[in-house]
Amino acid sequence: MTTTTLTRPELTAADRCDRCGAAAQVRAVLPSGGELLFCGHHARAHEERLRAMSAELQKGEK
Ligand SMILES: [Zn+2]
């Protein structure tokens, strides 16, 4: 059975920050459907702007 969900796969060690290449800790999902990955540092640096764009921030636990 397939259900439609907004939940995306968990971030893994293979996911890298789009800005610096460090391990991604946060995924920002844009209203357009695009997504960006950020390390902890860049997630904080861009969080305000991402929220202004109505992006949804999803934080990985690892
Ligand atoms: Zn980074």
PDB file of C-alpha atoms and ligand atoms in Angstrom:
ATOM      1  CA  MET A   1       0.000   0.000   0.000  1.00  0.00           C
ATOM      2  CA  THR A   2       1.327   3.382  -0.939  1.00  0.00           C
ATOM      3  CA  THR A   3       0.509   6.466   1.024  1.00  0.00           C
ATOM      4  CA  THR A   4       1.260   9.993   0.029  1.00  0.00           C
ATOM      5  CA  THR A   5       3.370  11.706   2.593  1.00  0.00           C
ATOM      6  CA  LEU A   6       5.461  14.812   2.886  1.00  0.00           C
ATOM      7  CA  THR A   7       8.062  12.973   4.882  1.00  0.00           C
ATOM      8  CA  ARG A   8      11.300  12.446   3.032  1.00  0.00           C
ATOM      9  CA  PRO A   9      13.989   9.860   3.658  1.00  0.00           C
ATOM     10  CA  GLU A  10      16.205  10.442   6.643  1.00  0.00           C
ATOM     11  CA  LEU A  11      19.403  12.321   6.061  1.00  0.00           C
ATOM     12  CA  THR A  12      22.356   9.997   5.800  1.00  0.00           C
ATOM     13  CA  ALA A  13      26.117  10.349   5.950  1.00  0.00           C
ATOM     14  CA  ALA A  14      26.040  10.537   2.142  1.00  0.00           C
ATOM     15  CA  ASP A  15      24.071  13.796   2.271  1.00  0.00           C
ATOM     16  CA  ARG A  16      26.319  16.822   2.108  1.00  0.00           C
ATOM     17  CA  CYS A  17      25.880  20.494   2.812  1.00  0.00           C
ATOM     18  CA  ASP A  18      25.264  22.354  -0.443  1.00  0.00           C
ATOM     19  CA  ARG A  19      27.476  25.181   0.751  1.00  0.00           C
ATOM     20  CA  CYS A  20      30.592  23.576   2.166  1.00  0.00           C
ATOM     21  CA  GLY A  21      30.395  19.811   1.665  1.00  0.00           C
ATOM     22  CA  ALA A  22      30.230  18.934   5.355  1.00  0.00           C
ATOM     23  CA  ALA A  23      27.798  16.250   6.479  1.00  0.00           C
ATOM     24  CA  ALA A  24      24.262  17.574   6.116  1.00  0.00           C
ATOM     25  CA  GLN A  25      22.195  17.909   9.279  1.00  0.00           C
ATOM     26  CA  VAL A  26      19.260  19.913   7.987  1.00  0.00           C
ATOM     27  CA  ARG A  27      17.147  19.591   4.864  1.00  0.00           C
ATOM     28  CA  ALA A  28      15.268  22.675   3.717  1.00  0.00           C
ATOM     29  CA  VAL A  29      12.268  21.863   1.547  1.00  0.00           C
ATOM     30  CA  LEU A  30      11.155  24.788  -0.555  1.00  0.00           C
ATOM     31  CA  PRO A  31       7.540  25.513  -1.478  1.00  0.00           C
ATOM     32  CA  SER A  32       8.572  24.969  -5.118  1.00  0.00           C
ATOM     33  CA  GLY A  33       9.450  21.383  -4.265  1.00  0.00           C
ATOM     34  CA  GLY A  34      13.176  21.893  -4.423  1.00  0.00           C
ATOM     35  CA  GLU A  35      15.345  21.063  -1.484  1.00  0.00           C
ATOM     36  CA  LEU A  36      18.653  22.197  -0.061  1.00  0.00           C
ATOM     37  CA  LEU A  37      20.944  20.475   2.396  1.00  0.00           C
ATOM     38  CA  PHE A  38      22.897  22.274   5.072  1.00  0.00           C
ATOM     39  CA  CYS A  39      25.343  21.395   7.798  1.00  0.00           C
ATOM     40  CA  GLY A  40      24.546  22.727  11.262  1.00  0.00           C
ATOM     41  CA  HIS A  41      26.587  25.862  10.692  1.00  0.00           C
ATOM     42  CA  HIS A  42      24.984  26.798   7.393  1.00  0.00           C
ATOM     43  CA  ALA A  43      21.515  25.818   8.560  1.00  0.00           C
ATOM     44  CA  ARG A  44      21.821  28.448  11.258  1.00  0.00           C
ATOM     45  CA  ALA A  45      23.366  30.940   8.855  1.00  0.00           C
ATOM     46  CA  HIS A  46      20.499  30.583   6.364  1.00  0.00           C
ATOM     47  CA  GLU A  47      17.610  29.678   8.651  1.00  0.00           C
ATOM     48  CA  GLU A  48      16.100  33.141   8.766  1.00  0.00           C
ATOM     49  CA  ARG A  49      16.126  33.523   4.994  1.00  0.00           C
ATOM     50  CA  LEU A  50      14.789  30.026   4.465  1.00  0.00           C
ATOM     51  CA  ARG A  51      11.903  30.677   6.820  1.00  0.00           C
ATOM     52  CA  ALA A  52      11.189  33.912   4.962  1.00  0.00           C
ATOM     53  CA  MET A  53      10.884  31.770   1.837  1.00  0.00           C
ATOM     54  CA  SER A  54       8.442  29.485   3.684  1.00  0.00           C
ATOM     55  CA  ALA A  55      10.870  26.608   3.448  1.00  0.00           C
ATOM     56  CA  GLU A  56      10.285  23.673   5.761  1.00  0.00           C
ATOM     57  CA  LEU A  57      13.357  22.785   7.798  1.00  0.00           C
ATOM     58  CA  GLN A  58      13.792  19.118   8.602  1.00  0.00           C
ATOM     59  CA  LYS A  59      16.527  18.250  11.034  1.00  0.00           C
ATOM     60  CA  GLY A  60      18.249  14.912  10.936  1.00  0.00           C
ATOM     61  CA  GLU A  61      19.138  13.263  14.223  1.00  0.00           C
ATOM     62  CA  LYS A  62      22.553  12.111  13.110  1.00  0.00           C
TER      63      LYS A  62
HETATM   64 ZN    ZN B   1      27.911  23.943   5.414  1.00  0.00          ZN
END
